[in-house]
Short mmCIF file of the N, C-alpha and C atoms (twelve columns), coordinates in Angstrom:
data_MODEL
# 
_entry.id   MODEL 
# 
loop_
_atom_site.group_PDB 
_atom_site.id 
_atom_site.type_symbol 
_atom_site.label_atom_id 
_atom_site.label_alt_id 
_atom_site.label_comp_id 
_atom_site.label_asym_id 
_atom_site.label_seq_id 
_atom_site.Cartn_x 
_atom_site.Cartn_y 
_atom_site.Cartn_z 
_atom_site.pdbx_PDB_model_num 
ATOM 1   N N  . UNK A 1  8.839  -0.177  0.550   1 
ATOM 2   C CA . UNK A 1  8.812  -0.682  -0.799  1 
ATOM 3   C C  . UNK A 1  9.342  -2.116  -0.841  1 
ATOM 4   N N  . UNK A 2  10.274 -2.428  0.028   1 
ATOM 5   C CA . UNK A 2  10.792 -3.789  0.091   1 
ATOM 6   C C  . UNK A 2  9.691  -4.766  0.499   1 
ATOM 7   N N  . UNK A 3  8.811  -4.311  1.374   1 
ATOM 8   C CA . UNK A 3  7.680  -5.145  1.786   1 
ATOM 9   C C  . UNK A 3  6.804  -5.479  0.585   1 
ATOM 10  N N  . UNK A 4  6.516  -4.488  -0.222  1 
ATOM 11  C CA . UNK A 4  5.707  -4.691  -1.421  1 
ATOM 12  C C  . UNK A 4  6.391  -5.675  -2.374  1 
ATOM 13  N N  . UNK A 5  7.685  -5.550  -2.515  1 
ATOM 14  C CA . UNK A 5  8.449  -6.462  -3.367  1 
ATOM 15  C C  . UNK A 5  8.313  -7.903  -2.874  1 
ATOM 16  N N  . UNK A 6  8.434  -8.097  -1.562  1 
ATOM 17  C CA . UNK A 6  8.319  -9.451  -1.013  1 
ATOM 18  C C  . UNK A 6  6.897  -9.994  -1.119  1 
ATOM 19  N N  . UNK A 7  5.896  -9.125  -1.049  1 
ATOM 20  C CA . UNK A 7  4.523  -9.585  -1.256  1 
ATOM 21  C C  . UNK A 7  4.329  -10.067 -2.694  1 
ATOM 22  N N  . UNK A 8  4.930  -9.390  -3.661  1 
ATOM 23  C CA . UNK A 8  4.852  -9.856  -5.047  1 
ATOM 24  C C  . UNK A 8  5.544  -11.209 -5.201  1 
ATOM 25  N N  . UNK A 9  6.689  -11.373 -4.568  1 
ATOM 26  C CA . UNK A 9  7.386  -12.663 -4.629  1 
ATOM 27  C C  . UNK A 9  6.538  -13.750 -3.980  1 
ATOM 28  N N  . UNK A 10 5.937  -13.442 -2.835  1 
ATOM 29  C CA . UNK A 10 5.098  -14.426 -2.140  1 
ATOM 30  C C  . UNK A 10 3.886  -14.816 -2.977  1 
ATOM 31  N N  . UNK A 11 3.399  -13.882 -3.793  1 
ATOM 32  C CA . UNK A 11 2.259  -14.175 -4.659  1 
ATOM 33  C C  . UNK A 11 2.684  -14.932 -5.914  1 
ATOM 34  N N  . UNK A 12 3.974  -15.168 -6.057  1 
ATOM 35  C CA . UNK A 12 4.457  -15.927 -7.204  1 
ATOM 36  C C  . UNK A 12 4.649  -15.103 -8.456  1 
ATOM 37  N N  . UNK A 13 4.764  -13.787 -8.294  1 
ATOM 38  C CA . UNK A 13 4.924  -12.928 -9.463  1 
ATOM 39  C C  . UNK A 13 5.949  -11.830 -9.163  1 
ATOM 40  N N  . UNK A 14 7.251  -12.162 -9.211  1 
ATOM 41  C CA . UNK A 14 8.263  -11.126 -8.967  1 
ATOM 42  C C  . UNK A 14 8.199  -10.043 -10.043 1 
ATOM 43  N N  . UNK A 15 8.450  -8.805  -9.649  1 
ATOM 44  C CA . UNK A 15 8.383  -7.678  -10.583 1 
ATOM 45  C C  . UNK A 15 9.752  -7.015  -10.684 1 
ATOM 46  N N  . UNK A 16 9.962  -6.324  -11.804 1 
ATOM 47  C CA . UNK A 16 11.202 -5.569  -11.990 1 
ATOM 48  C C  . UNK A 16 11.204 -4.352  -11.070 1 
ATOM 49  N N  . UNK A 17 12.392 -3.888  -10.732 1 
ATOM 50  C CA . UNK A 17 12.533 -2.749  -9.837  1 
ATOM 51  C C  . UNK A 17 11.893 -1.490  -10.416 1 
ATOM 52  N N  . UNK A 18 12.004 -1.283  -11.715 1 
ATOM 53  C CA . UNK A 18 11.425 -0.093  -12.341 1 
ATOM 54  C C  . UNK A 18 9.906  -0.079  -12.208 1 
ATOM 55  N N  . UNK A 19 9.272  -1.216  -12.399 1 
ATOM 56  C CA . UNK A 19 7.816  -1.308  -12.247 1 
ATOM 57  C C  . UNK A 19 7.431  -1.077  -10.797 1 
ATOM 58  N N  . UNK A 20 8.203  -1.637  -9.893  1 
ATOM 59  C CA . UNK A 20 7.931  -1.473  -8.468  1 
ATOM 60  C C  . UNK A 20 8.056  -0.012  -8.052  1 
ATOM 61  N N  . UNK A 21 9.078  0.679   -8.543  1 
ATOM 62  C CA . UNK A 21 9.284  2.082   -8.183  1 
ATOM 63  C C  . UNK A 21 8.137  2.971   -8.651  1 
ATOM 64  N N  . UNK A 22 7.724  2.804   -9.887  1 
ATOM 65  C CA . UNK A 22 6.624  3.619   -10.419 1 
ATOM 66  C C  . UNK A 22 5.315  3.258   -9.733  1 
ATOM 67  N N  . UNK A 23 5.064  1.965   -9.581  1 
ATOM 68  C CA . UNK A 23 3.816  1.508   -8.974  1 
ATOM 69  C C  . UNK A 23 3.704  1.819   -7.501  1 
ATOM 70  N N  . UNK A 24 4.820  2.106   -6.855  1 
ATOM 71  C CA . UNK A 24 4.811  2.466   -5.440  1 
ATOM 72  C C  . UNK A 24 4.903  3.981   -5.253  1 
ATOM 73  N N  . UNK A 25 5.848  4.604   -5.938  1 
ATOM 74  C CA . UNK A 25 6.130  6.020   -5.725  1 
ATOM 75  C C  . UNK A 25 5.009  6.956   -6.125  1 
ATOM 76  N N  . UNK A 26 4.474  6.768   -7.316  1 
ATOM 77  C CA . UNK A 26 3.427  7.673   -7.791  1 
ATOM 78  C C  . UNK A 26 2.161  7.613   -6.929  1 
ATOM 79  N N  . UNK A 27 1.652  6.430   -6.578  1 
ATOM 80  C CA . UNK A 27 0.456  6.394   -5.724  1 
ATOM 81  C C  . UNK A 27 0.680  6.994   -4.335  1 
ATOM 82  N N  . UNK A 28 1.863  6.785   -3.757  1 
ATOM 83  C CA . UNK A 28 2.150  7.365   -2.448  1 
ATOM 84  C C  . UNK A 28 2.176  8.887   -2.557  1 
ATOM 85  N N  . UNK A 29 2.810  9.407   -3.597  1 
ATOM 86  C CA . UNK A 29 2.849  10.848  -3.821  1 
ATOM 87  C C  . UNK A 29 1.445  11.399  -4.027  1 
ATOM 88  N N  . UNK A 30 0.642  10.714  -4.800  1 
ATOM 89  C CA . UNK A 30 -0.731 11.140  -5.042  1 
ATOM 90  C C  . UNK A 30 -1.550 11.104  -3.756  1 
ATOM 91  N N  . UNK A 31 -1.334 10.089  -2.925  1 
ATOM 92  C CA . UNK A 31 -2.031 9.994   -1.646  1 
ATOM 93  C C  . UNK A 31 -1.658 11.117  -0.702  1 
ATOM 94  N N  . UNK A 32 -0.408 11.569  -0.757  1 
ATOM 95  C CA . UNK A 32 0.035  12.678  0.099   1 
ATOM 96  C C  . UNK A 32 -0.591 13.996  -0.330  1 
ATOM 97  N N  . UNK A 33 -0.850 14.158  -1.627  1 
ATOM 98  C CA . UNK A 33 -1.447 15.403  -2.100  1 
ATOM 99  C C  . UNK A 33 -2.939 15.474  -1.787  1 
ATOM 100 N N  . UNK A 34 -3.559 14.336  -1.547  1 
ATOM 101 C CA . UNK A 34 -4.981 14.310  -1.176  1 
ATOM 102 C C  . UNK A 34 -5.078 14.462  0.340   1 
ATOM 103 N N  . UNK A 35 -4.787 15.663  0.821   1 
ATOM 104 C CA . UNK A 35 -4.678 15.895  2.258   1 
ATOM 105 C C  . UNK A 35 -6.010 15.822  2.994   1 
ATOM 106 N N  . UNK A 36 -7.120 15.822  2.303   1 
ATOM 107 C CA . UNK A 36 -8.423 15.724  2.969   1 
ATOM 108 C C  . UNK A 36 -8.765 14.294  3.361   1 
ATOM 109 N N  . UNK A 37 -8.075 13.332  2.766   1 
ATOM 110 C CA . UNK A 37 -8.331 11.917  3.045   1 
ATOM 111 C C  . UNK A 37 -7.146 11.382  3.847   1 
ATOM 112 N N  . UNK A 38 -7.366 10.987  5.099   1 
ATOM 113 C CA . UNK A 38 -6.248 10.529  5.934   1 
ATOM 114 C C  . UNK A 38 -5.524 9.326   5.337   1 
ATOM 115 N N  . UNK A 39 -4.225 9.464   5.192   1 
ATOM 116 C CA . UNK A 39 -3.409 8.365   4.687   1 
ATOM 117 C C  . UNK A 39 -3.616 8.061   3.214   1 
ATOM 118 N N  . UNK A 40 -4.409 8.867   2.520   1 
ATOM 119 C CA . UNK A 40 -4.677 8.606   1.113   1 
ATOM 120 C C  . UNK A 40 -5.429 7.315   0.887   1 
ATOM 121 N N  . UNK A 41 -6.220 6.920   1.885   1 
ATOM 122 C CA . UNK A 41 -6.938 5.643   1.825   1 
ATOM 123 C C  . UNK A 41 -7.850 5.621   0.602   1 
ATOM 124 N N  . UNK A 42 -7.750 4.590   -0.168  1 
ATOM 125 C CA . UNK A 42 -8.551 4.443   -1.379  1 
ATOM 126 C C  . UNK A 42 -7.833 4.985   -2.599  1 
ATOM 127 N N  . UNK A 43 -7.210 6.137   -2.455  1 
ATOM 128 C CA . UNK A 43 -6.491 6.733   -3.580  1 
ATOM 129 C C  . UNK A 43 -5.235 5.929   -3.878  1 
ATOM 130 N N  . UNK A 44 -4.493 5.611   -2.828  1 
ATOM 131 C CA . UNK A 44 -3.248 4.854   -3.009  1 
ATOM 132 C C  . UNK A 44 -3.538 3.480   -3.598  1 
ATOM 133 N N  . UNK A 45 -4.515 2.789   -3.033  1 
ATOM 134 C CA . UNK A 45 -4.823 1.434   -3.488  1 
ATOM 135 C C  . UNK A 45 -5.298 1.414   -4.934  1 
ATOM 136 N N  . UNK A 46 -6.218 2.315   -5.269  1 
ATOM 137 C CA . UNK A 46 -6.761 2.307   -6.628  1 
ATOM 138 C C  . UNK A 46 -5.707 2.713   -7.656  1 
ATOM 139 N N  . UNK A 47 -4.847 3.654   -7.305  1 
ATOM 140 C CA . UNK A 47 -3.788 4.051   -8.230  1 
ATOM 141 C C  . UNK A 47 -2.774 2.931   -8.416  1 
ATOM 142 N N  . UNK A 48 -2.413 2.260   -7.312  1 
ATOM 143 C CA . UNK A 48 -1.499 1.119   -7.422  1 
ATOM 144 C C  . UNK A 48 -2.101 0.033   -8.306  1 
ATOM 145 N N  . UNK A 49 -3.370 -0.261  -8.102  1 
ATOM 146 C CA . UNK A 49 -4.032 -1.307  -8.886  1 
ATOM 147 C C  . UNK A 49 -4.042 -0.948  -10.371 1 
ATOM 148 N N  . UNK A 50 -4.363 0.295   -10.681 1 
ATOM 149 C CA . UNK A 50 -4.398 0.716   -12.083 1 
ATOM 150 C C  . UNK A 50 -3.015 0.635   -12.727 1 
ATOM 151 N N  . UNK A 51 -1.998 1.079   -12.008 1 
ATOM 152 C CA . UNK A 51 -0.647 1.053   -12.574 1 
ATOM 153 C C  . UNK A 51 -0.127 -0.368  -12.763 1 
ATOM 154 N N  . UNK A 52 -0.266 -1.193  -11.735 1 
ATOM 155 C CA . UNK A 52 0.285  -2.548  -11.840 1 
ATOM 156 C C  . UNK A 52 -0.455 -3.389  -12.880 1 
ATOM 157 N N  . UNK A 53 -1.768 -3.249  -12.976 1 
ATOM 158 C CA . UNK A 53 -2.476 -3.984  -14.029 1 
ATOM 159 C C  . UNK A 53 -2.120 -3.420  -15.403 1 
ATOM 160 N N  . UNK A 54 -1.887 -2.118  -15.464 1 
ATOM 161 C CA . UNK A 54 -1.440 -1.511  -16.714 1 
ATOM 162 C C  . UNK A 54 -0.070 -2.009  -17.154 1 
ATOM 163 N N  . UNK A 55 0.752  -2.389  -16.190 1 
ATOM 164 C CA . UNK A 55 2.074  -2.950  -16.495 1 
ATOM 165 C C  . UNK A 55 2.009  -4.434  -16.816 1 
ATOM 166 N N  . UNK A 56 0.807  -5.012  -16.818 1 
ATOM 167 C CA . UNK A 56 0.648  -6.397  -17.244 1 
ATOM 168 C C  . UNK A 56 0.616  -7.430  -16.134 1 
ATOM 169 N N  . UNK A 57 0.557  -6.989  -14.896 1 
ATOM 170 C CA . UNK A 57 0.466  -7.943  -13.785 1 
ATOM 171 C C  . UNK A 57 -1.001 -8.345  -13.652 1 
ATOM 172 N N  . UNK A 58 -1.291 -9.640  -13.518 1 
ATOM 173 C CA . UNK A 58 -2.684 -10.097 -13.437 1 
ATOM 174 C C  . UNK A 58 -3.449 -9.458  -12.270 1 
ATOM 175 N N  . UNK A 59 -4.707 -9.121  -12.535 1 
ATOM 176 C CA . UNK A 59 -5.555 -8.445  -11.564 1 
ATOM 177 C C  . UNK A 59 -5.658 -9.112  -10.203 1 
ATOM 178 N N  . UNK A 60 -5.928 -10.428 -10.146 1 
ATOM 179 C CA . UNK A 60 -6.038 -11.068 -8.825  1 
ATOM 180 C C  . UNK A 60 -4.756 -10.972 -7.996  1 
ATOM 181 N N  . UNK A 61 -3.612 -11.066 -8.645  1 
ATOM 182 C CA . UNK A 61 -2.344 -10.930 -7.924  1 
ATOM 183 C C  . UNK A 61 -2.185 -9.510  -7.413  1 
ATOM 184 N N  . UNK A 62 -2.536 -8.542  -8.236  1 
ATOM 185 C CA . UNK A 62 -2.437 -7.136  -7.836  1 
ATOM 186 C C  . UNK A 62 -3.313 -6.863  -6.621  1 
ATOM 187 N N  . UNK A 63 -4.537 -7.349  -6.637  1 
ATOM 188 C CA . UNK A 63 -5.457 -7.108  -5.518  1 
ATOM 189 C C  . UNK A 63 -4.919 -7.708  -4.226  1 
ATOM 190 N N  . UNK A 64 -4.466 -8.946  -4.281  1 
ATOM 191 C CA . UNK A 64 -3.943 -9.609  -3.081  1 
ATOM 192 C C  . UNK A 64 -2.705 -8.893  -2.557  1 
ATOM 193 N N  . UNK A 65 -1.797 -8.536  -3.446  1 
ATOM 194 C CA . UNK A 65 -0.553 -7.882  -3.028  1 
ATOM 195 C C  . UNK A 65 -0.834 -6.510  -2.428  1 
ATOM 196 N N  . UNK A 66 -1.659 -5.714  -3.078  1 
ATOM 197 C CA . UNK A 66 -1.928 -4.361  -2.594  1 
ATOM 198 C C  . UNK A 66 -2.672 -4.387  -1.265  1 
ATOM 199 N N  . UNK A 67 -3.690 -5.217  -1.156  1 
ATOM 200 C CA . UNK A 67 -4.425 -5.277  0.112   1 
ATOM 201 C C  . UNK A 67 -3.549 -5.808  1.242   1 
ATOM 202 N N  . UNK A 68 -2.705 -6.780  0.950   1 
ATOM 203 C CA . UNK A 68 -1.782 -7.290  1.969   1 
ATOM 204 C C  . UNK A 68 -0.795 -6.209  2.389   1 
ATOM 205 N N  . UNK A 69 -0.262 -5.501  1.415   1 
ATOM 206 C CA . UNK A 69 0.708  -4.445  1.708   1 
ATOM 207 C C  . UNK A 69 0.084  -3.330  2.540   1 
ATOM 208 N N  . UNK A 70 -1.091 -2.862  2.133   1 
ATOM 209 C CA . UNK A 70 -1.729 -1.762  2.868   1 
ATOM 210 C C  . UNK A 70 -2.169 -2.209  4.260   1 
ATOM 211 N N  . UNK A 71 -2.591 -3.454  4.401   1 
ATOM 212 C CA . UNK A 71 -2.945 -3.972  5.718   1 
ATOM 213 C C  . UNK A 71 -1.710 -3.971  6.614   1 
ATOM 214 N N  . UNK A 72 -0.606 -4.426  6.073   1 
ATOM 215 C CA . UNK A 72 0.636  -4.545  6.834   1 
ATOM 216 C C  . UNK A 72 1.253  -3.182  7.145   1 
ATOM 217 N N  . UNK A 73 1.202  -2.251  6.200   1 
ATOM 218 C CA . UNK A 73 1.907  -0.981  6.361   1 
ATOM 219 C C  . UNK A 73 1.047  0.151   6.905   1 
ATOM 220 N N  . UNK A 74 -0.270 0.062   6.784   1 
ATOM 221 C CA . UNK A 74 -1.129 1.179   7.197   1 
ATOM 222 C C  . UNK A 74 -2.143 0.778   8.254   1 
ATOM 223 N N  . UNK A 75 -2.932 -0.236  7.993   1 
ATOM 224 C CA . UNK A 75 -4.048 -0.547  8.882   1 
ATOM 225 C C  . UNK A 75 -3.629 -1.176  10.201  1 
ATOM 226 N N  . UNK A 76 -2.710 -2.124  10.190  1 
ATOM 227 C CA . UNK A 76 -2.285 -2.751  11.448  1 
ATOM 228 C C  . UNK A 76 -1.637 -1.723  12.379  1 
ATOM 229 N N  . UNK A 77 -0.701 -0.876  11.910  1 
ATOM 230 C CA . UNK A 77 -0.165 0.145   12.814  1 
ATOM 231 C C  . UNK A 77 -1.223 1.134   13.308  1 
ATOM 232 N N  . UNK A 78 -2.190 1.457   12.461  1 
ATOM 233 C CA . UNK A 78 -3.252 2.372   12.875  1 
ATOM 234 C C  . UNK A 78 -4.120 1.746   13.949  1 
ATOM 235 N N  . UNK A 79 -4.513 0.500   13.755  1 
ATOM 236 C CA . UNK A 79 -5.370 -0.187  14.724  1 
ATOM 237 C C  . UNK A 79 -4.639 -0.370  16.053  1 
ATOM 238 N N  . UNK A 80 -3.368 -0.697  16.006  1 
ATOM 239 C CA . UNK A 80 -2.586 -0.848  17.237  1 
ATOM 240 C C  . UNK A 80 -2.334 0.514   17.885  1 
ATOM 241 N N  . UNK A 81 -2.152 1.534   17.079  1 
ATOM 242 C CA . UNK A 81 -1.818 2.860   17.592  1 
ATOM 243 C C  . UNK A 81 -2.930 3.563   18.336  1 
ATOM 244 N N  . UNK A 82 -4.188 3.345   17.963  1 
ATOM 245 C CA . UNK A 82 -5.293 4.030   18.635  1 
ATOM 246 C C  . UNK A 82 -5.372 3.707   20.122  1 
ATOM 247 N N  . UNK A 83 -5.378 2.439   20.536  1 
ATOM 248 C CA . UNK A 83 -5.425 2.170   21.977  1 
ATOM 249 C C  . UNK A 83 -4.180 2.667   22.714  1 
ATOM 250 N N  . UNK A 84 -3.034 2.592   22.063  1 
ATOM 251 C CA . UNK A 84 -1.812 3.076   22.705  1 
ATOM 252 C C  . UNK A 84 -1.874 4.587   22.892  1 
ATOM 253 N N  . UNK A 85 -2.345 5.305   21.889  1 
ATOM 254 C CA . UNK A 85 -2.481 6.758   22.006  1 
ATOM 255 C C  . UNK A 85 -3.481 7.123   23.098  1 
ATOM 256 N N  . UNK A 86 -4.569 6.380   23.184  1 
ATOM 257 C CA . UNK A 86 -5.565 6.629   24.226  1 
ATOM 258 C C  . UNK A 86 -4.959 6.402   25.608  1 
ATOM 259 N N  . UNK A 87 -4.216 5.312   25.749  1 
ATOM 260 C CA . UNK A 87 -3.582 4.994   27.025  1 
ATOM 261 C C  . UNK A 87 -2.565 6.072   27.405  1 
ATOM 262 N N  . UNK A 88 -1.756 6.503   26.455  1 
ATOM 263 C CA . UNK A 88 -0.745 7.520   26.737  1 
ATOM 264 C C  . UNK A 88 -1.375 8.868   27.061  1 
ATOM 265 N N  . UNK A 89 -2.512 9.153   26.457  1 
ATOM 266 C CA . UNK A 89 -3.198 10.412  26.737  1 
ATOM 267 C C  . UNK A 89 -3.754 10.417  28.159  1 
ATOM 268 N N  . UNK A 90 -4.237 9.255   28.622  1 
ATOM 269 C CA . UNK A 90 -4.769 9.148   29.980  1 
ATOM 270 C C  . UNK A 90 -3.662 9.239   31.026  1 
ATOM 271 N N  . UNK A 91 -2.492 8.756   30.692  1 
ATOM 272 C CA . UNK A 91 -1.402 8.686   31.680  1 
ATOM 273 C C  . UNK A 91 -0.745 10.002  31.947  1 
# 
């Protein structure tokens, strides 16, 4: 969540802690309940976007922050992890 906070600051739009907690916690919880979709991909992003824009944060900032956050927290570790898992399985 601290990463998401710093992405908002980097985008020039700091947010209150209460908005950050709701906009982060609820989508992550919703993504965990969607067990058929690995990592809640798509569900987490769309829910975050809906909540943050609903709280009055401009759409372009929300899109940049959410995509940056998910790239940093989900996709980069996944992309790095696949070759490492393959290598460890062979060894």
